[in-house]
Amino acid sequence: MKFDNKNRIALFGTSADPPTKGHKLILEELSNIYSCIITYASDNPKKQHKENIFFRNLLLETLIKDINNPKVIFNQKISSPWAIESIEKCKKIYSFDKIDFVIGSDLITEIFSWKNFNKIIDEVKLLIIKREGYPIESNTLKMLENNKVIFEISSLNIPNISSSTVRLNNNYSDLPKALIDIVKKNNLYEFVT
């Protein structure tokens, strides 16, 4: 389902544990589509985070500064473990009614169990970014349609780089260069040099 991105903003919350070259590419690509992208680091209640929110926040903020695009805005004030709270804070701060909530295809089936799911789908449209290894199944699309979720599947071509892969590889190869010094200085993620 296609919808107009004019006068819409993209809201992109992420665990950022750590932010990767994939996150950077998503933000850069979204800036070619949207007039504004708001991003923040969050504590996902369904995940065990490797590093605390302070460092994940610092890493994501550093990445946004490195991207250096006025369309990409970092705002940790809208962070919440609950998507609905971040959406409401974003609407209040930025006075935007039309928000596209960006999620990876790995989270599609999870959203049905999110706090206030029905309110979320009334408040935003979903922009689903395909992630390798997480195909979008026809039964999932049917569930979205049955729940009257307004969504679009992004055509962005994002490489298979995830935070968990970066942590498992135990090296800096998929980290944006701007983050390496912070990771080294604070002994984050137990990377080998």
mmCIF file of N, CA and C in Angstrom, residues 15 33 48 54 116 169 175 184 190-191:
data_model
loop_
_atom_site.group_PDB
_atom_site.id
_atom_site.type_symbol
_atom_site.label_atom_id
_atom_site.label_comp_id
_atom_site.label_asym_id
_atom_site.label_seq_id
_atom_site.Cartn_x
_atom_site.Cartn_y
_atom_site.Cartn_z
ATOM 1 N N SER A 15 17.089 0.196 19.230
ATOM 2 C CA SER A 15 17.852 -0.170 20.432
ATOM 3 C C SER A 15 19.271 0.381 20.340
ATOM 4 N N ILE A 33 13.657 10.493 1.247
ATOM 5 C CA ILE A 33 12.222 10.265 1.067
ATOM 6 C C ILE A 33 11.385 11.247 1.878
ATOM 7 N N GLN A 48 17.173 -8.109 25.667
ATOM 8 C CA GLN A 48 18.209 -7.970 26.687
ATOM 9 C C GLN A 48 19.301 -7.116 26.043
ATOM 10 N N PHE A 54 22.519 4.902 28.388
ATOM 11 C CA PHE A 54 23.410 6.064 28.329
ATOM 12 C C PHE A 54 24.373 5.939 27.141
ATOM 13 N N ASN A 116 -0.788 -1.184 23.723
ATOM 14 C CA ASN A 116 -1.683 -0.259 22.994
ATOM 15 C C ASN A 116 -1.555 -0.392 21.478
ATOM 16 N N ASN A 169 30.228 -10.811 15.859
ATOM 17 C CA ASN A 169 31.488 -10.775 15.111
ATOM 18 C C ASN A 169 32.635 -10.249 15.956
ATOM 19 N N LEU A 175 30.758 -1.220 12.229
ATOM 20 C CA LEU A 175 30.459 -0.010 13.008
ATOM 21 C C LEU A 175 30.811 1.215 12.173
ATOM 22 N N LYS A 184 35.911 2.047 21.861
ATOM 23 C CA LYS A 184 37.231 1.670 22.403
ATOM 24 C C LYS A 184 37.471 2.330 23.765
ATOM 25 N N GLU A 190 33.153 -5.426 24.199
ATOM 26 C CA GLU A 190 34.268 -6.382 24.308
ATOM 27 C C GLU A 190 34.857 -6.744 22.957
ATOM 28 N N PHE A 191 34.988 -5.748 22.085
ATOM 29 C CA PHE A 191 35.564 -5.990 20.770
ATOM 30 C C PHE A 191 37.050 -6.262 20.895
#
